[in-house]
């Protein structure tokens, strides 16, 4: 907010229009942009409320102006899109400014309401209201989101082992993979959600026998055969036999193949098999590369609109295929991707939007936020012993902005608990899971460790996804309190750190299927 001096000579309105300006969004139409002058007020903004370690009801919290003032640049062409954007800014500002009277810390942030979020997710794992029958095909997602969210907040999943097994057994298809519910055909999305749920439970505090029972539930040979039917000649994967081919399929398939340590060779009867296409990897990174659009972002399939959720799928898929610093620049235009991803973070809201000209939404804390550790590893290369401690100012995005959006705007502030898209939306388990995942990645630094092998020797099986370790960030002034730190989730698999390695080792130690 300090470098607007040339811009302010072109100023059309004064500082009085900055806050709670009812005319914002309804100003007379002008073409082009207007640059509003920003005040040179101090970094601090007076906040109503109280913190748990202070008895005063008003204090001066340190909130940078960028999160409390209107954006300096606004397109004055009024459209449904720009008006919704203005409304969203107005919706978020009060939450950044005073959090509607919640206890706040000296940085103006409320605590993570862990107790209520935990209760909310446990409730989501019980009997759901009748309206949820419409989401029957997404049942595995429901338990994955709740279990992953609980694990991120440090809850034990032990009590869910038996129920998970009895829910999942009947939805495994004899021809491989899992459907969404009883009698449904297999689909990569529920198969991904089932597998991650099983490995999270197996990776927790369970006996060896239980671990074996949970992991052995998956019919790996049938899974391999089924994946062979999903593989396409052009390199990608269909979501279900005869279904749509998109970058979710590329990511989900690679997660399943690597975690279960399935053979990379295509089954002989795979319809995609040809002289050029012999393995699950054949043509896959090339197909992912075709999803990068003119904007620099990634679309669900070639020639569609770039979206943050697909950017994560594409990057995570590539990071299973090879090391980030090798595979990402080989297949994607990294500067254009970084430029596109950077433009997804908004101020004053602080959070991410999913695509151009759309609104911030808490779930993109993961889908967009989760791209950054993968890209940081791509730029930094593998970590060696001499790597220095990371600080959040070394980041490619504003970690502070994201943490502020999450803690101030995404928490349900009533009895309901759970996390949400934005203040005007109700919490749900999907947003609770991915907002927490975003909070976790904003609170930690991930390192991609140099492989044990020499740099020229390529491994026979996929090993790149198993070289990640997390660290605390070093910050002079950490804006969140230690009690609000959540656990780390693997940047590719989105399950608690350490479990993917354990799962992969379990299956790799078996001979054959
Ligand atoms: C637009 O929704 C959303 C998409 C086009 C993609 C959604 C995909 C995912 C969230 C994740 C897929 C990943 C896996 C692993 C299955 P919208 O128009 O409601 O939202 P928007 O306005 O924010 O774009
Ligand atoms: K959305
Ligand atoms: Zn969302």
Short mmCIF file of C-alpha atoms and ligand atoms in Angstrom, two decimals:
data_model
loop_
_atom_site.label_atom_id
_atom_site.label_comp_id
_atom_site.label_asym_id
_atom_site.label_seq_id
_atom_site.Cartn_x
_atom_site.Cartn_y
_atom_site.Cartn_z
CA UNK A 1 0.00 0.00 0.00
CA UNK A 2 2.99 2.32 -0.05
CA UNK A 3 3.88 2.29 -3.72
CA UNK A 4 0.87 4.02 -5.18
CA UNK A 5 2.44 7.49 -5.46
CA UNK A 6 2.29 7.76 -9.25
CA UNK A 7 -1.05 6.10 -9.21
CA UNK A 8 -2.46 8.56 -6.70
CA UNK A 9 -1.93 11.50 -9.08
CA UNK A 10 -4.56 9.85 -11.26
CA UNK A 11 -6.82 9.51 -8.27
CA UNK A 12 -10.50 10.19 -8.69
CA UNK A 13 -11.65 9.70 -5.12
CA UNK A 14 -10.14 10.42 -1.76
CA UNK A 15 -9.46 8.30 1.28
CA UNK A 16 -12.96 8.98 2.59
CA UNK A 17 -14.29 6.42 0.14
CA UNK A 18 -12.13 3.63 1.45
CA UNK A 19 -14.12 1.89 4.12
CA UNK A 20 -17.78 1.05 4.56
CA UNK A 21 -18.40 3.15 1.53
CA UNK A 22 -21.92 2.41 0.48
CA UNK A 23 -21.26 3.79 -2.98
CA UNK A 24 -18.53 1.24 -3.61
CA UNK A 25 -19.70 -0.89 -6.45
CA UNK A 26 -22.34 1.58 -7.52
CA UNK A 27 -20.09 4.43 -8.58
CA UNK A 28 -20.88 6.14 -11.87
CA UNK A 29 -19.74 4.06 -14.79
CA UNK A 30 -16.36 4.93 -16.20
CA UNK A 31 -14.30 3.03 -18.66
CA UNK A 32 -10.97 1.60 -17.62
CA UNK A 33 -9.63 1.48 -14.12
CA UNK A 34 -9.68 3.91 -11.29
CA UNK A 35 -6.87 4.02 -8.80
CA UNK A 36 -8.02 5.06 -5.36
CA UNK A 37 -5.62 6.82 -3.10
CA UNK A 38 -4.63 4.80 -0.08
CA UNK A 39 -4.15 6.49 3.23
CA UNK A 40 -0.80 6.48 4.95
CA UNK A 41 -2.36 5.49 8.26
CA UNK A 42 -0.21 3.32 10.47
CA UNK A 43 -0.09 -0.46 10.02
CA UNK A 44 -2.41 -0.85 12.99
CA UNK A 45 -6.12 -0.62 12.91
CA UNK A 46 -8.24 -0.23 16.03
CA UNK A 47 -10.25 -3.35 16.61
CA UNK A 48 -13.32 -3.86 18.72
CA UNK A 49 -13.20 -7.06 20.72
CA UNK A 50 -10.96 -8.60 23.28
CA UNK A 51 -8.28 -11.22 23.37
CA UNK A 52 -8.21 -14.12 25.75
CA UNK A 53 -5.13 -12.75 27.48
CA UNK A 54 -6.44 -9.20 27.85
CA UNK A 55 -9.40 -7.88 29.75
CA UNK A 56 -9.91 -4.77 27.64
CA UNK A 57 -12.68 -4.83 25.08
CA UNK A 58 -10.80 -2.74 22.53
CA UNK A 59 -7.21 -3.09 21.52
CA UNK A 60 -5.00 -2.16 18.67
CA UNK A 61 -4.46 -5.25 16.61
CA UNK A 62 -1.79 -5.39 13.96
CA UNK A 63 -3.57 -5.95 10.69
CA UNK A 64 -1.86 -4.75 7.50
CA UNK A 65 -4.00 -2.21 5.61
CA UNK A 66 -4.26 -4.48 2.60
CA UNK A 67 -6.71 -6.70 4.55
CA UNK A 68 -8.82 -3.85 5.92
CA UNK A 69 -9.20 -1.50 2.96
CA UNK A 70 -10.83 -1.65 -0.43
CA UNK A 71 -8.64 -2.79 -3.30
CA UNK A 72 -6.68 0.10 -4.85
CA UNK A 73 -7.68 -0.87 -8.37
CA UNK A 74 -11.19 -1.60 -9.49
CA UNK A 75 -12.70 -2.22 -12.89
CA UNK A 76 -15.59 0.23 -13.11
CA UNK A 77 -17.44 -1.68 -15.77
CA UNK A 78 -20.35 -2.97 -13.70
CA UNK A 79 -21.35 -6.51 -14.53
CA UNK A 80 -22.93 -9.29 -12.52
CA UNK A 81 -19.39 -10.54 -12.02
CA UNK A 82 -17.94 -7.27 -10.74
CA UNK A 83 -20.93 -6.62 -8.47
CA UNK A 84 -20.63 -10.06 -6.89
CA UNK A 85 -16.94 -9.36 -6.35
CA UNK A 86 -17.78 -6.03 -4.64
CA UNK A 87 -20.34 -7.80 -2.44
CA UNK A 88 -17.79 -10.41 -1.46
CA UNK A 89 -15.30 -7.74 -0.41
CA UNK A 90 -18.03 -6.11 1.70
CA UNK A 91 -18.89 -9.51 3.14
CA UNK A 92 -15.31 -10.24 4.22
CA UNK A 93 -14.12 -6.84 5.50
CA UNK A 94 -16.08 -6.93 8.80
CA UNK A 95 -14.60 -10.36 9.54
CA UNK A 96 -11.08 -9.07 9.04
CA UNK A 97 -11.77 -5.88 10.97
CA UNK A 98 -13.46 -7.05 14.14
CA UNK A 99 -14.44 -10.68 13.72
CA UNK A 100 -17.86 -9.75 14.99
CA UNK A 101 -16.69 -9.58 18.59
CA UNK A 102 -14.84 -12.93 18.82
CA UNK A 103 -11.77 -13.12 21.04
CA UNK A 104 -8.78 -12.20 18.90
CA UNK A 105 -5.02 -12.37 19.27
CA UNK A 106 -2.73 -9.32 18.97
CA UNK A 107 -2.70 -9.82 15.18
CA UNK A 108 -6.47 -9.48 15.10
CA UNK A 109 -7.06 -13.19 14.45
CA UNK A 110 -9.56 -15.44 16.22
CA UNK A 111 -8.40 -18.87 17.37
CA UNK A 112 -9.10 -22.04 15.42
CA UNK A 113 -12.32 -23.31 17.03
CA UNK A 114 -10.92 -26.84 17.07
CA UNK A 115 -13.46 -28.29 19.50
CA UNK A 116 -16.45 -27.30 17.40
CA UNK A 117 -14.84 -28.27 14.10
CA UNK A 118 -14.01 -31.70 15.51
CA UNK A 119 -17.58 -32.15 16.77
CA UNK A 120 -18.92 -31.02 13.38
CA UNK A 121 -16.89 -33.67 11.53
CA UNK A 122 -17.79 -36.46 13.96
CA UNK A 123 -21.43 -35.54 13.38
CA UNK A 124 -20.87 -35.78 9.61
CA UNK A 125 -19.78 -39.39 10.11
CA UNK A 126 -23.11 -40.33 11.69
CA UNK A 127 -26.52 -40.72 10.04
CA UNK A 128 -27.04 -37.83 7.62
CA UNK A 129 -30.30 -35.99 6.88
CA UNK A 130 -32.51 -37.39 4.09
CA UNK A 131 -31.43 -34.67 1.65
CA UNK A 132 -28.02 -36.35 1.46
CA UNK A 133 -29.46 -39.27 -0.54
CA UNK A 134 -28.82 -37.05 -3.59
CA UNK A 135 -25.12 -37.30 -2.75
CA UNK A 136 -25.12 -41.09 -2.37
CA UNK A 137 -22.55 -41.56 -5.13
CA UNK A 138 -20.22 -39.26 -3.16
CA UNK A 139 -20.44 -41.25 0.08
CA UNK A 140 -16.71 -42.14 0.05
CA UNK A 141 -15.89 -38.45 -0.30
CA UNK A 142 -18.01 -37.73 2.78
CA UNK A 143 -16.00 -40.08 4.95
CA UNK A 144 -12.65 -39.11 3.39
CA UNK A 145 -13.26 -35.39 4.03
CA UNK A 146 -14.38 -35.99 7.61
CA UNK A 147 -11.56 -38.43 8.42
CA UNK A 148 -8.87 -36.26 6.80
CA UNK A 149 -10.18 -33.17 8.60
CA UNK A 150 -10.22 -34.96 11.95
CA UNK A 151 -6.70 -36.29 11.40
CA UNK A 152 -5.47 -32.79 10.50
CA UNK A 153 -6.74 -31.57 13.86
CA UNK A 154 -4.96 -34.41 15.64
CA UNK A 155 -7.97 -36.64 16.30
CA UNK A 156 -7.55 -40.41 16.40
CA UNK A 157 -9.45 -42.30 13.69
CA UNK A 158 -9.19 -45.60 15.54
CA UNK A 159 -12.87 -45.75 16.47
CA UNK A 160 -13.85 -45.64 12.80
CA UNK A 161 -11.87 -48.70 11.67
CA UNK A 162 -14.69 -51.26 11.94
CA UNK A 163 -17.30 -48.96 10.41
CA UNK A 164 -15.03 -48.02 7.53
CA UNK A 165 -14.38 -51.68 6.75
CA UNK A 166 -18.07 -52.59 6.76
CA UNK A 167 -18.98 -49.54 4.63
CA UNK A 168 -16.25 -50.10 2.08
CA UNK A 169 -16.43 -53.91 1.61
CA UNK A 170 -19.72 -53.95 -0.34
CA UNK A 171 -18.78 -51.05 -2.62
CA UNK A 172 -15.66 -52.71 -4.02
CA UNK A 173 -16.51 -53.97 -7.48
CA UNK A 174 -15.46 -57.55 -8.35
CA UNK A 175 -14.00 -56.14 -11.59
CA UNK A 176 -11.81 -53.69 -9.63
CA UNK A 177 -12.15 -50.26 -8.06
CA UNK A 178 -14.85 -48.85 -5.80
CA UNK A 179 -18.23 -47.31 -6.55
CA UNK A 180 -19.88 -44.53 -4.60
CA UNK A 181 -22.46 -46.79 -2.97
CA UNK A 182 -23.87 -50.28 -3.02
CA UNK A 183 -24.39 -51.62 -6.55
CA UNK A 184 -22.71 -48.66 -8.24
CA UNK A 185 -20.10 -48.99 -10.97
CA UNK A 186 -16.48 -48.19 -10.10
CA UNK A 187 -15.29 -44.63 -10.52
CA UNK A 188 -11.86 -43.09 -9.88
CA UNK A 189 -13.12 -40.37 -7.52
CA UNK A 190 -14.71 -42.68 -4.89
CA UNK A 191 -11.86 -45.15 -5.40
CA UNK A 192 -9.36 -42.40 -4.51
CA UNK A 193 -11.44 -41.38 -1.48
CA UNK A 194 -11.84 -44.99 -0.27
CA UNK A 195 -8.15 -45.78 -0.65
CA UNK A 196 -7.01 -42.64 1.18
CA UNK A 197 -9.51 -43.34 3.97
CA UNK A 198 -8.29 -46.90 4.35
CA UNK A 199 -4.64 -45.90 4.48
CA UNK A 200 -5.34 -43.09 6.97
CA UNK A 201 -7.05 -45.54 9.32
CA UNK A 202 -4.36 -48.19 8.76
CA UNK A 203 -1.63 -45.61 9.38
CA UNK A 204 -3.04 -44.63 12.76
CA UNK A 205 -2.75 -46.27 16.12
CA UNK A 206 -3.93 -49.78 15.20
CA UNK A 207 -2.54 -53.28 15.70
CA UNK A 208 -0.50 -55.04 13.00
CA UNK A 209 -3.43 -57.42 12.40
CA UNK A 210 -5.87 -54.57 11.97
CA UNK A 211 -3.50 -52.72 9.65
CA UNK A 212 -3.19 -55.84 7.51
CA UNK A 213 -6.95 -56.39 7.49
CA UNK A 214 -7.60 -52.81 6.35
CA UNK A 215 -4.95 -52.73 3.63
CA UNK A 216 -5.68 -56.26 2.38
CA UNK A 217 -9.28 -55.27 1.75
CA UNK A 218 -8.22 -53.76 -1.58
CA UNK A 219 -8.20 -56.23 -4.47
CA UNK A 220 -4.99 -54.97 -6.09
CA UNK A 221 -4.99 -57.29 -9.09
CA UNK A 222 -8.58 -56.34 -10.00
CA UNK A 223 -7.69 -52.67 -9.45
CA UNK A 224 -4.77 -52.96 -11.88
CA UNK A 225 -6.98 -54.62 -14.50
CA UNK A 226 -9.69 -51.96 -14.08
CA UNK A 227 -7.14 -49.11 -14.36
CA UNK A 228 -5.98 -50.75 -17.59
CA UNK A 229 -9.48 -50.22 -18.98
CA UNK A 230 -9.46 -46.54 -17.96
CA UNK A 231 -6.13 -45.74 -19.61
CA UNK A 232 -6.59 -43.94 -22.95
CA UNK A 233 -4.44 -44.05 -26.08
CA UNK A 234 -3.84 -40.30 -25.85
CA UNK A 235 -2.16 -40.79 -22.45
CA UNK A 236 -4.93 -39.75 -20.05
CA UNK A 237 -7.44 -41.69 -17.92
CA UNK A 238 -11.23 -41.90 -17.97
CA UNK A 239 -12.96 -41.49 -14.58
CA UNK A 240 -15.01 -44.64 -15.18
CA UNK A 241 -15.23 -47.11 -18.08
CA UNK A 242 -16.72 -45.07 -20.95
CA UNK A 243 -16.82 -41.95 -18.73
CA UNK A 244 -15.15 -38.55 -19.01
CA UNK A 245 -11.39 -38.20 -19.40
CA UNK A 246 -9.96 -35.40 -17.29
CA UNK A 247 -7.01 -34.38 -15.16
CA UNK A 248 -8.73 -35.63 -11.98
CA UNK A 249 -8.46 -39.07 -13.56
CA UNK A 250 -4.74 -38.60 -14.22
CA UNK A 251 -4.15 -37.63 -10.57
CA UNK A 252 -6.45 -40.22 -8.94
CA UNK A 253 -5.07 -43.05 -11.09
CA UNK A 254 -1.46 -42.19 -10.26
CA UNK A 255 -2.22 -41.92 -6.53
CA UNK A 256 -3.79 -45.40 -6.61
CA UNK A 257 -1.01 -46.95 -8.73
CA UNK A 258 1.83 -45.62 -6.60
CA UNK A 259 0.32 -46.14 -3.12
CA UNK A 260 -0.66 -49.73 -3.94
CA UNK A 261 2.67 -50.29 -5.74
CA UNK A 262 0.85 -51.70 -8.78
CA UNK A 263 2.88 -52.79 -11.81
CA UNK A 264 3.38 -49.88 -14.24
CA UNK A 265 2.92 -52.17 -17.24
CA UNK A 266 -0.52 -52.04 -18.81
CA UNK A 267 -2.44 -55.32 -18.60
CA UNK A 268 -2.22 -57.13 -21.96
CA UNK A 269 -5.94 -56.69 -22.57
CA UNK A 270 -5.89 -52.91 -21.94
CA UNK A 271 -7.65 -51.25 -24.92
CA UNK A 272 -5.04 -48.46 -24.87
CA UNK A 273 -2.15 -50.87 -25.36
CA UNK A 274 -0.08 -50.36 -28.51
CA UNK A 275 3.59 -50.30 -29.50
CA UNK A 276 3.82 -46.71 -28.23
CA UNK A 277 1.55 -47.16 -25.23
CA UNK A 278 2.81 -49.93 -22.98
CA UNK A 279 2.65 -48.50 -19.45
CA UNK A 280 0.33 -46.38 -17.33
CA UNK A 281 2.86 -43.55 -17.75
CA UNK A 282 2.93 -43.66 -21.58
CA UNK A 283 1.88 -40.25 -22.90
CA UNK A 284 0.57 -39.19 -19.49
CA UNK A 285 2.74 -36.13 -18.73
CA UNK A 286 2.35 -35.07 -22.37
CA UNK A 287 -1.44 -35.27 -21.96
CA UNK A 288 -1.26 -33.22 -18.72
CA UNK A 289 0.86 -30.63 -20.57
CA UNK A 290 -1.95 -30.22 -23.11
CA UNK A 291 -4.21 -29.03 -20.26
CA UNK A 292 -2.19 -25.82 -19.70
CA UNK A 293 -4.22 -22.99 -21.22
CA UNK A 294 -3.42 -19.61 -22.79
CA UNK A 295 -3.94 -18.07 -19.33
CA UNK A 296 -1.14 -20.17 -17.83
CA UNK A 297 -3.46 -22.19 -15.57
CA UNK A 298 -4.60 -25.78 -16.03
CA UNK A 299 -7.97 -26.96 -17.32
CA UNK A 300 -9.75 -30.25 -16.68
CA UNK A 301 -8.98 -31.46 -20.20
CA UNK A 302 -7.26 -29.90 -23.23
CA UNK A 303 -8.94 -26.72 -24.58
CA UNK A 304 -11.15 -25.95 -21.57
CA UNK A 305 -11.08 -23.24 -18.88
CA UNK A 306 -8.22 -23.09 -16.38
CA UNK A 307 -9.29 -23.88 -12.81
CA UNK A 308 -7.32 -24.13 -9.56
CA UNK A 309 -8.64 -27.57 -8.67
CA UNK A 310 -7.21 -28.93 -11.91
CA UNK A 311 -3.91 -27.13 -11.36
CA UNK A 312 -3.46 -29.12 -8.16
CA UNK A 313 -4.40 -32.40 -9.87
CA UNK A 314 -1.95 -31.73 -12.71
CA UNK A 315 0.97 -30.75 -10.49
CA UNK A 316 0.41 -33.55 -7.99
CA UNK A 317 0.12 -36.08 -10.83
CA UNK A 318 3.42 -34.88 -12.32
CA UNK A 319 5.07 -35.02 -8.87
CA UNK A 320 4.18 -38.72 -8.66
CA UNK A 321 5.75 -39.36 -12.07
CA UNK A 322 9.08 -37.68 -11.31
CA UNK A 323 10.88 -35.14 -9.08
CA UNK A 324 9.20 -31.69 -9.13
CA UNK A 325 12.26 -29.76 -10.37
CA UNK A 326 12.61 -32.18 -13.28
CA UNK A 327 9.07 -32.98 -14.32
CA UNK A 328 7.23 -29.66 -13.81
CA UNK A 329 9.48 -27.48 -16.03
CA UNK A 330 9.70 -30.29 -18.58
CA UNK A 331 5.94 -30.32 -19.19
CA UNK A 332 4.59 -26.94 -18.04
CA UNK A 333 5.40 -23.30 -18.66
CA UNK A 334 6.30 -22.52 -15.05
CA UNK A 335 6.44 -18.69 -15.19
CA UNK A 336 2.99 -18.52 -16.79
CA UNK A 337 1.57 -21.00 -14.29
CA UNK A 338 2.99 -19.03 -11.35
CA UNK A 339 1.59 -15.83 -12.79
CA UNK A 340 -1.88 -17.39 -13.14
CA UNK A 341 -1.82 -18.94 -9.68
CA UNK A 342 -0.66 -15.68 -8.10
CA UNK A 343 -3.62 -13.87 -9.62
CA UNK A 344 -5.96 -16.25 -7.76
CA UNK A 345 -5.14 -14.63 -4.39
CA UNK A 346 -7.26 -11.57 -3.65
CA UNK A 347 -7.05 -8.61 -1.29
CA UNK A 348 -8.58 -7.57 1.00
CA UNK A 349 -10.15 -11.05 1.26
CA UNK A 350 -6.78 -12.82 1.50
CA UNK A 351 -8.01 -16.19 0.21
CA UNK A 352 -7.92 -17.80 -3.23
CA UNK A 353 -10.45 -17.92 -6.05
CA UNK A 354 -10.61 -20.93 -8.37
CA UNK A 355 -10.55 -19.11 -11.70
CA UNK A 356 -10.37 -15.75 -13.43
CA UNK A 357 -13.11 -13.30 -12.43
CA UNK A 358 -14.61 -15.59 -9.80
CA UNK A 359 -14.87 -15.31 -6.03
CA UNK A 360 -12.65 -16.38 -3.13
CA UNK A 361 -13.70 -19.69 -1.63
CA UNK A 362 -12.18 -21.54 1.33
CA UNK A 363 -11.75 -24.85 -0.52
CA UNK A 364 -9.20 -23.22 -2.85
CA UNK A 365 -7.00 -22.82 0.22
CA UNK A 366 -6.07 -26.37 -0.72
CA UNK A 367 -6.65 -26.62 -4.47
CA UNK A 368 -4.70 -23.42 -5.20
CA UNK A 369 -2.78 -23.25 -1.90
CA UNK A 370 -1.62 -26.84 -2.36
CA UNK A 371 0.08 -25.94 -5.64
CA UNK A 372 2.62 -23.73 -3.89
CA UNK A 373 4.68 -26.38 -2.05
CA UNK A 374 4.97 -28.33 -5.32
CA UNK A 375 6.06 -25.23 -7.24
CA UNK A 376 8.41 -24.09 -4.48
CA UNK A 377 10.12 -27.49 -4.67
CA UNK A 378 10.24 -27.14 -8.45
CA UNK A 379 12.07 -23.81 -8.20
CA UNK A 380 14.28 -24.69 -5.23
CA UNK A 381 15.32 -28.17 -6.37
CA UNK A 382 16.06 -30.97 -3.95
CA UNK A 383 17.05 -30.08 -0.42
CA UNK A 384 20.58 -30.77 0.66
CA UNK A 385 22.07 -30.52 4.14
CA UNK A 386 23.07 -26.88 3.62
CA UNK A 387 19.56 -25.56 2.91
CA UNK A 388 18.68 -22.65 5.15
CA UNK A 389 15.59 -22.32 7.29
CA UNK A 390 12.61 -21.03 5.34
CA UNK A 391 10.68 -17.95 6.31
CA UNK A 392 7.21 -17.09 5.05
CA UNK A 393 8.64 -14.08 3.22
CA UNK A 394 10.41 -16.56 0.90
CA UNK A 395 7.00 -17.81 -0.23
CA UNK A 396 5.45 -17.45 -3.65
CA UNK A 397 2.14 -16.33 -2.11
CA UNK A 398 0.91 -14.44 0.94
CA UNK A 399 0.70 -17.06 3.66
CA UNK A 400 -0.55 -14.33 5.97
CA UNK A 401 -3.43 -13.50 3.59
CA UNK A 402 -4.49 -17.11 3.41
CA UNK A 403 -4.27 -17.67 7.17
CA UNK A 404 -6.30 -14.50 7.76
CA UNK A 405 -8.98 -15.56 5.30
CA UNK A 406 -9.18 -19.00 6.91
CA UNK A 407 -9.26 -17.99 10.56
CA UNK A 408 -11.34 -14.83 10.12
CA UNK A 409 -13.74 -15.63 7.27
CA UNK A 410 -13.99 -19.42 6.97
CA UNK A 411 -14.87 -20.53 10.51
CA UNK A 412 -18.49 -21.03 11.42
CA UNK A 413 -18.78 -18.84 14.46
CA UNK A 414 -21.87 -20.41 15.99
CA UNK A 415 -22.55 -23.76 17.65
CA UNK A 416 -22.56 -25.56 14.28
CA UNK A 417 -18.77 -25.48 13.85
CA UNK A 418 -16.98 -26.52 10.69
CA UNK A 419 -15.34 -24.43 7.98
CA UNK A 420 -16.91 -22.81 4.95
CA UNK A 421 -16.53 -21.31 1.50
CA UNK A 422 -17.10 -17.71 2.70
CA UNK A 423 -19.07 -16.02 5.51
CA UNK A 424 -22.41 -16.14 3.64
CA UNK A 425 -22.17 -19.94 3.23
CA UNK A 426 -22.78 -22.79 5.67
CA UNK A 427 -19.93 -25.06 6.69
CA UNK A 428 -19.72 -28.57 5.23
CA UNK A 429 -17.26 -31.44 5.47
CA UNK A 430 -15.72 -30.76 2.02
CA UNK A 431 -14.83 -27.18 2.95
CA UNK A 432 -13.78 -28.21 6.45
CA UNK A 433 -11.30 -30.72 5.00
CA UNK A 434 -9.78 -28.50 2.34
CA UNK A 435 -9.72 -25.29 4.39
CA UNK A 436 -7.80 -27.17 7.08
CA UNK A 437 -5.48 -28.65 4.44
CA UNK A 438 -4.80 -25.10 3.21
CA UNK A 439 -4.19 -23.87 6.75
CA UNK A 440 -1.73 -26.69 7.27
CA UNK A 441 0.28 -25.90 4.14
CA UNK A 442 0.30 -22.18 4.98
CA UNK A 443 1.69 -22.99 8.45
CA UNK A 444 4.53 -25.24 7.26
CA UNK A 445 7.36 -25.45 4.78
CA UNK A 446 7.72 -28.59 2.68
CA UNK A 447 11.07 -29.80 1.44
CA UNK A 448 11.72 -32.21 -1.37
CA UNK A 449 14.71 -34.22 -0.28
CA UNK A 450 17.48 -35.26 -2.63
CA UNK A 451 17.04 -38.90 -3.59
CA UNK A 452 19.35 -41.55 -2.21
CA UNK A 453 20.15 -42.61 -5.80
CA UNK A 454 22.55 -40.72 -8.05
CA UNK A 455 21.03 -38.02 -10.25
CA UNK A 456 21.56 -39.89 -13.52
CA UNK A 457 20.17 -43.24 -12.39
CA UNK A 458 16.37 -43.42 -12.74
CA UNK A 459 14.45 -45.60 -10.30
CA UNK A 460 12.49 -48.59 -11.56
CA UNK A 461 9.40 -47.74 -9.56
CA UNK A 462 7.90 -44.37 -8.76
CA UNK A 463 9.80 -42.97 -5.78
CA UNK A 464 9.47 -39.19 -6.17
CA UNK A 465 6.35 -38.82 -4.04
CA UNK A 466 8.13 -40.34 -1.03
CA UNK A 467 10.85 -37.74 -0.56
CA UNK A 468 8.86 -34.96 1.15
CA UNK A 469 9.37 -33.77 4.73
CA UNK A 470 7.88 -30.79 6.51
CA UNK A 471 9.42 -28.10 8.69
CA UNK A 472 8.13 -25.28 10.81
CA UNK A 473 8.51 -21.90 9.17
CA UNK A 474 10.81 -19.43 10.77
CA UNK A 475 9.02 -16.10 11.20
CA UNK A 476 9.94 -13.07 13.27
CA UNK A 477 6.29 -12.51 14.02
CA UNK A 478 3.99 -15.49 13.61
CA UNK A 479 0.42 -14.24 13.22
CA UNK A 480 -1.32 -17.37 14.56
CA UNK A 481 -0.93 -18.80 18.05
CA UNK A 482 0.79 -22.18 18.52
CA UNK A 483 -2.48 -23.72 19.73
CA UNK A 484 -3.92 -22.95 16.28
CA UNK A 485 -1.32 -24.97 14.40
CA UNK A 486 -2.67 -28.07 12.67
CA UNK A 487 -0.80 -31.22 11.62
CA UNK A 488 0.93 -31.66 8.28
CA UNK A 489 -0.66 -33.34 5.25
CA UNK A 490 1.44 -34.89 2.51
CA UNK A 491 1.56 -32.33 -0.34
CA UNK A 492 0.70 -34.90 -3.03
CA UNK A 493 -1.61 -37.39 -1.27
CA UNK A 494 -3.41 -35.04 1.19
CA UNK A 495 -3.22 -37.51 4.10
CA UNK A 496 -1.22 -37.06 7.33
CA UNK A 497 2.55 -36.94 6.83
CA UNK A 498 4.31 -40.29 7.03
CA UNK A 499 1.40 -42.56 6.10
CA UNK A 500 2.00 -42.66 2.34
CA UNK A 501 5.56 -43.88 2.86
CA UNK A 502 4.36 -46.57 5.27
CA UNK A 503 1.61 -47.73 2.89
CA UNK A 504 3.90 -47.87 -0.10
CA UNK A 505 6.49 -49.85 1.90
CA UNK A 506 3.80 -52.32 3.01
CA UNK A 507 2.73 -53.11 -0.56
CA UNK A 508 6.26 -52.95 -2.01
CA UNK A 509 7.36 -55.68 0.40
CA UNK A 510 4.82 -58.13 -1.04
CA UNK A 511 5.77 -60.44 -3.87
CA UNK A 512 3.26 -60.28 -6.74
CA UNK A 513 -0.32 -59.34 -5.93
C1 LIG B 1 -16.15 -25.07 -10.56
O1 LIG B 1 -17.14 -24.97 -9.62
C2 LIG B 1 -15.26 -26.23 -10.20
C3 LIG B 1 -14.59 -26.98 -11.08
C4 LIG B 1 -14.69 -26.71 -12.53
C5 LIG B 1 -13.67 -28.09 -10.66
C6 LIG B 1 -14.00 -28.80 -9.39
C7 LIG B 1 -13.03 -29.87 -9.06
C8 LIG B 1 -12.59 -30.10 -7.82
C9 LIG B 1 -13.02 -29.25 -6.70
C10 LIG B 1 -11.58 -31.13 -7.42
C11 LIG B 1 -11.29 -32.30 -8.29
C12 LIG B 1 -10.23 -33.13 -7.73
C13 LIG B 1 -10.26 -34.45 -7.49
C14 LIG B 1 -9.09 -35.10 -6.87
C15 LIG B 1 -11.42 -35.32 -7.81
P1 LIG B 1 -17.94 -23.60 -9.37
O2 LIG B 1 -18.29 -22.95 -10.66
O3 LIG B 1 -19.05 -23.94 -8.44
O4 LIG B 1 -16.88 -22.75 -8.54
P2 LIG B 1 -16.01 -21.46 -8.94
O5 LIG B 1 -16.95 -20.35 -9.17
O6 LIG B 1 -15.19 -21.22 -7.71
O7 LIG B 1 -15.18 -21.81 -10.14
K1 LIG B 2 -16.92 -22.20 -5.65
ZN1 LIG B 3 -15.59 -24.24 -2.32
#
